[in-house]
């Protein structure tokens, strides 16, 4: 049992991830200084006044960039691609608001061969996700591979974003569709 604890401690400390499933590092998210220190070590970039709150997950932190004044709230899942290569990153620019429970995934399972179980078919190539400055992602939204959310755009709570959203737009639904510009009343 002691060996299991030591092994888990080493994994949590050295892994390219943060989340409640990594208790030996997760506790650091409860304290501002240790949260910032951990996030600056793990993420490719962690901006000024950014926060990564307890209960959030990040997989492959080294391919995730979190800009200034961004708060990653509980229940959020940032899933970058742990495989080698340039694709599969997540970039969150400055002043982006993200509600609780938002999920972002840069790749998906293949399901081309009806004769094979999906679990045996591997993954499609990764496509990076970018959230441009000033955008707002509502609670429980899902951002799928290859999506760019434009500057100062709003994604409604619970929306599933499957394609790029232009700047200064409000998009809602499943799949998310632009319903108006942020400049309209």
mmCIF file of C-alpha atoms in Angstrom:
data_model
loop_
_atom_site.group_PDB
_atom_site.id
_atom_site.type_symbol
_atom_site.label_atom_id
_atom_site.label_comp_id
_atom_site.label_asym_id
_atom_site.label_seq_id
_atom_site.Cartn_x
_atom_site.Cartn_y
_atom_site.Cartn_z
ATOM 1 C CA UNK A 1 0.000 0.000 0.000
ATOM 2 C CA UNK A 2 2.828 2.439 0.805
ATOM 3 C CA UNK A 3 4.347 1.690 -2.583
ATOM 4 C CA UNK A 4 1.010 2.529 -4.258
ATOM 5 C CA UNK A 5 0.864 5.868 -2.429
ATOM 6 C CA UNK A 6 4.438 6.724 -3.405
ATOM 7 C CA UNK A 7 3.717 5.741 -7.005
ATOM 8 C CA UNK A 8 0.564 7.884 -7.079
ATOM 9 C CA UNK A 9 2.440 10.834 -5.553
ATOM 10 C CA UNK A 10 5.119 10.608 -8.262
ATOM 11 C CA UNK A 11 2.495 10.337 -10.988
ATOM 12 C CA UNK A 12 0.559 13.371 -9.729
ATOM 13 C CA UNK A 13 3.705 15.456 -9.384
ATOM 14 C CA UNK A 14 5.181 14.536 -12.784
ATOM 15 C CA UNK A 15 2.106 14.049 -14.956
ATOM 16 C CA UNK A 16 0.987 16.539 -17.599
ATOM 17 C CA UNK A 17 -2.412 16.963 -15.982
ATOM 18 C CA UNK A 18 -4.299 18.663 -13.166
ATOM 19 C CA UNK A 19 -7.565 17.535 -11.617
ATOM 20 C CA UNK A 20 -9.333 15.920 -8.665
ATOM 21 C CA UNK A 21 -7.962 12.546 -9.815
ATOM 22 C CA UNK A 22 -4.484 13.879 -8.888
ATOM 23 C CA UNK A 23 -4.952 14.521 -5.148
ATOM 24 C CA UNK A 24 -1.265 15.127 -4.388
ATOM 25 C CA UNK A 25 -1.315 18.252 -6.567
ATOM 26 C CA UNK A 26 -5.033 19.087 -6.614
ATOM 27 C CA UNK A 27 -4.997 20.424 -3.043
ATOM 28 C CA UNK A 28 -2.716 23.231 -4.258
ATOM 29 C CA UNK A 29 -5.621 24.719 -6.234
ATOM 30 C CA UNK A 30 -7.289 25.738 -2.954
ATOM 31 C CA UNK A 31 -4.557 28.286 -2.156
ATOM 32 C CA UNK A 32 -3.739 31.190 -4.476
ATOM 33 C CA UNK A 33 0.073 31.047 -4.214
ATOM 34 C CA UNK A 34 0.357 27.276 -4.656
ATOM 35 C CA UNK A 35 -2.301 27.328 -7.421
ATOM 36 C CA UNK A 36 -0.352 29.919 -9.423
ATOM 37 C CA UNK A 37 2.945 28.091 -8.871
ATOM 38 C CA UNK A 38 1.482 24.729 -9.957
ATOM 39 C CA UNK A 39 -0.234 26.215 -13.020
ATOM 40 C CA UNK A 40 2.864 28.099 -14.134
ATOM 41 C CA UNK A 41 4.803 24.822 -13.928
ATOM 42 C CA UNK A 42 2.212 22.714 -15.753
ATOM 43 C CA UNK A 43 0.631 24.921 -18.456
ATOM 44 C CA UNK A 44 2.432 26.159 -21.559
ATOM 45 C CA UNK A 45 1.338 29.656 -20.469
ATOM 46 C CA UNK A 46 -0.577 30.811 -17.404
ATOM 47 C CA UNK A 47 -1.386 34.519 -17.468
ATOM 48 C CA UNK A 48 -1.503 37.244 -14.879
ATOM 49 C CA UNK A 49 -4.604 37.094 -12.633
ATOM 50 C CA UNK A 50 -5.586 33.734 -14.143
ATOM 51 C CA UNK A 51 -7.072 31.068 -11.880
ATOM 52 C CA UNK A 52 -7.589 27.326 -12.165
ATOM 53 C CA UNK A 53 -10.207 26.392 -9.573
ATOM 54 C CA UNK A 54 -10.526 23.144 -7.604
ATOM 55 C CA UNK A 55 -12.707 20.610 -9.380
ATOM 56 C CA UNK A 56 -11.494 21.529 -12.880
ATOM 57 C CA UNK A 57 -9.497 19.166 -15.084
ATOM 58 C CA UNK A 58 -6.733 19.738 -17.621
ATOM 59 C CA UNK A 59 -5.232 16.912 -19.661
ATOM 60 C CA UNK A 60 -1.938 17.595 -21.429
ATOM 61 C CA UNK A 61 -1.326 20.938 -19.707
ATOM 62 C CA UNK A 62 1.840 21.506 -21.749
ATOM 63 C CA UNK A 63 -0.397 22.131 -24.795
ATOM 64 C CA UNK A 64 -2.802 24.493 -23.001
ATOM 65 C CA UNK A 65 -2.325 28.256 -22.818
ATOM 66 C CA UNK A 66 -4.482 30.286 -20.410
ATOM 67 C CA UNK A 67 -4.406 34.057 -20.861
ATOM 68 C CA UNK A 68 -4.542 36.966 -18.424
ATOM 69 C CA UNK A 69 -7.712 37.343 -16.339
ATOM 70 C CA UNK A 70 -9.118 33.905 -17.244
ATOM 71 C CA UNK A 71 -10.772 31.767 -14.569
ATOM 72 C CA UNK A 72 -11.234 28.039 -15.157
ATOM 73 C CA UNK A 73 -14.181 27.102 -12.949
ATOM 74 C CA UNK A 74 -15.086 23.786 -11.259
ATOM 75 C CA UNK A 75 -16.285 20.984 -13.488
ATOM 76 C CA UNK A 76 -14.483 22.344 -16.537
ATOM 77 C CA UNK A 77 -12.515 19.858 -18.664
ATOM 78 C CA UNK A 78 -9.709 20.993 -20.966
ATOM 79 C CA UNK A 79 -8.554 17.973 -22.976
ATOM 80 C CA UNK A 80 -5.569 18.695 -25.242
ATOM 81 C CA UNK A 81 -3.838 15.960 -27.235
ATOM 82 C CA UNK A 82 -1.116 14.121 -25.295
ATOM 83 C CA UNK A 83 0.331 12.666 -28.503
ATOM 84 C CA UNK A 84 3.426 14.210 -30.069
ATOM 85 C CA UNK A 85 3.079 16.990 -32.615
ATOM 86 C CA UNK A 86 1.963 20.567 -33.034
ATOM 87 C CA UNK A 87 -1.775 19.978 -33.350
ATOM 88 C CA UNK A 88 -4.151 19.418 -30.507
ATOM 89 C CA UNK A 89 -3.544 22.500 -28.385
ATOM 90 C CA UNK A 90 -6.020 24.721 -26.544
ATOM 91 C CA UNK A 91 -5.443 28.479 -26.522
ATOM 92 C CA UNK A 92 -7.559 30.686 -24.281
ATOM 93 C CA UNK A 93 -6.688 34.333 -24.868
ATOM 94 C CA UNK A 94 -6.993 37.134 -22.294
ATOM 95 C CA UNK A 95 -10.223 38.236 -20.620
ATOM 96 C CA UNK A 96 -12.190 35.141 -21.627
ATOM 97 C CA UNK A 97 -15.035 34.197 -19.272
ATOM 98 C CA UNK A 98 -15.735 30.488 -18.892
ATOM 99 C CA UNK A 99 -18.717 29.134 -16.962
ATOM 100 C CA UNK A 100 -18.630 26.015 -14.812
ATOM 101 C CA UNK A 101 -18.723 22.630 -16.487
ATOM 102 C CA UNK A 102 -17.418 23.714 -19.892
ATOM 103 C CA UNK A 103 -15.729 20.901 -21.846
ATOM 104 C CA UNK A 104 -13.164 21.294 -24.648
ATOM 105 C CA UNK A 105 -11.870 18.353 -26.674
ATOM 106 C CA UNK A 106 -9.297 18.526 -29.492
ATOM 107 C CA UNK A 107 -9.845 15.037 -30.915
ATOM 108 C CA UNK A 108 -12.531 12.424 -31.232
ATOM 109 C CA UNK A 109 -12.832 8.657 -31.634
ATOM 110 C CA UNK A 110 -12.928 7.201 -35.139
ATOM 111 C CA UNK A 111 -16.072 5.330 -36.139
ATOM 112 C CA UNK A 112 -15.485 4.703 -39.856
ATOM 113 C CA UNK A 113 -15.515 0.891 -39.828
ATOM 114 C CA UNK A 114 -18.894 -0.595 -38.893
ATOM 115 C CA UNK A 115 -17.240 -4.011 -38.436
ATOM 116 C CA UNK A 116 -14.938 -2.848 -35.641
ATOM 117 C CA UNK A 117 -15.860 -1.747 -32.140
ATOM 118 C CA UNK A 118 -15.373 2.018 -31.899
ATOM 119 C CA UNK A 119 -12.883 1.553 -29.053
ATOM 120 C CA UNK A 120 -10.595 -0.340 -31.470
ATOM 121 C CA UNK A 121 -10.640 2.318 -34.230
ATOM 122 C CA UNK A 122 -8.350 4.932 -32.699
ATOM 123 C CA UNK A 123 -8.820 8.692 -33.024
ATOM 124 C CA UNK A 124 -9.269 11.237 -35.792
ATOM 125 C CA UNK A 125 -6.384 13.702 -36.156
ATOM 126 C CA UNK A 126 -6.395 16.423 -33.522
ATOM 127 C CA UNK A 127 -7.539 19.950 -34.298
ATOM 128 C CA UNK A 128 -6.652 22.839 -31.996
ATOM 129 C CA UNK A 129 -9.206 25.016 -30.189
ATOM 130 C CA UNK A 130 -8.864 28.795 -29.782
ATOM 131 C CA UNK A 131 -10.998 31.105 -27.666
ATOM 132 C CA UNK A 132 -10.295 34.681 -28.780
ATOM 133 C CA UNK A 133 -9.982 37.557 -26.322
ATOM 134 C CA UNK A 134 -13.060 38.813 -24.562
ATOM 135 C CA UNK A 135 -15.276 35.858 -25.435
ATOM 136 C CA UNK A 136 -17.726 34.304 -22.982
ATOM 137 C CA UNK A 137 -18.438 30.572 -22.847
ATOM 138 C CA UNK A 138 -21.634 29.784 -20.916
ATOM 139 C CA UNK A 139 -21.880 27.015 -18.332
ATOM 140 C CA UNK A 140 -21.870 23.428 -19.584
ATOM 141 C CA UNK A 141 -21.047 24.358 -23.183
ATOM 142 C CA UNK A 142 -19.001 21.868 -25.199
ATOM 143 C CA UNK A 143 -16.325 23.051 -27.639
ATOM 144 C CA UNK A 144 -15.353 20.390 -30.190
ATOM 145 C CA UNK A 145 -12.140 19.901 -32.219
ATOM 146 C CA UNK A 146 -10.957 22.646 -34.550
ATOM 147 C CA UNK A 147 -13.236 25.398 -33.253
ATOM 148 C CA UNK A 148 -12.258 29.050 -32.961
ATOM 149 C CA UNK A 149 -14.603 31.268 -30.973
ATOM 150 C CA UNK A 150 -14.215 34.838 -32.218
ATOM 151 C CA UNK A 151 -13.301 37.929 -30.238
ATOM 152 C CA UNK A 152 -16.036 39.163 -27.854
ATOM 153 C CA UNK A 153 -18.407 36.362 -28.876
ATOM 154 C CA UNK A 154 -20.880 34.642 -26.554
ATOM 155 C CA UNK A 155 -21.613 30.920 -26.470
ATOM 156 C CA UNK A 156 -24.904 30.183 -24.711
ATOM 157 C CA UNK A 157 -25.034 27.832 -21.745
ATOM 158 C CA UNK A 158 -25.336 24.183 -22.765
ATOM 159 C CA UNK A 159 -24.458 24.834 -26.412
ATOM 160 C CA UNK A 160 -22.411 22.387 -28.474
ATOM 161 C CA UNK A 161 -19.974 24.254 -30.702
ATOM 162 C CA UNK A 162 -19.000 22.242 -33.790
ATOM 163 C CA UNK A 163 -17.712 25.019 -36.093
ATOM 164 C CA UNK A 164 -16.040 28.426 -35.893
ATOM 165 C CA UNK A 165 -18.012 31.305 -34.411
ATOM 166 C CA UNK A 166 -17.265 34.727 -35.942
ATOM 167 C CA UNK A 167 -16.203 37.717 -33.816
ATOM 168 C CA UNK A 168 -18.905 39.736 -32.024
ATOM 169 C CA UNK A 169 -21.519 36.965 -32.311
ATOM 170 C CA UNK A 170 -23.968 35.232 -30.006
ATOM 171 C CA UNK A 171 -24.274 31.490 -30.706
ATOM 172 C CA UNK A 172 -26.637 29.062 -28.984
ATOM 173 C CA UNK A 173 -28.002 25.549 -29.368
ATOM 174 C CA UNK A 174 -26.961 22.088 -30.419
ATOM 175 C CA UNK A 175 -25.219 22.495 -32.739
ATOM 176 C CA UNK A 176 -24.535 26.135 -31.872
ATOM 177 C CA UNK A 177 -25.754 28.635 -34.449
ATOM 178 C CA UNK A 178 -25.196 32.389 -34.552
ATOM 179 C CA UNK A 179 -28.465 34.101 -33.566
ATOM 180 C CA UNK A 180 -27.284 37.712 -33.452
ATOM 181 C CA UNK A 181 -24.323 40.052 -33.127
ATOM 182 C CA UNK A 182 -23.167 41.228 -29.684
ATOM 183 C CA UNK A 183 -23.713 44.796 -30.890
ATOM 184 C CA UNK A 184 -27.463 44.168 -31.403
ATOM 185 C CA UNK A 185 -30.010 44.693 -28.615
#
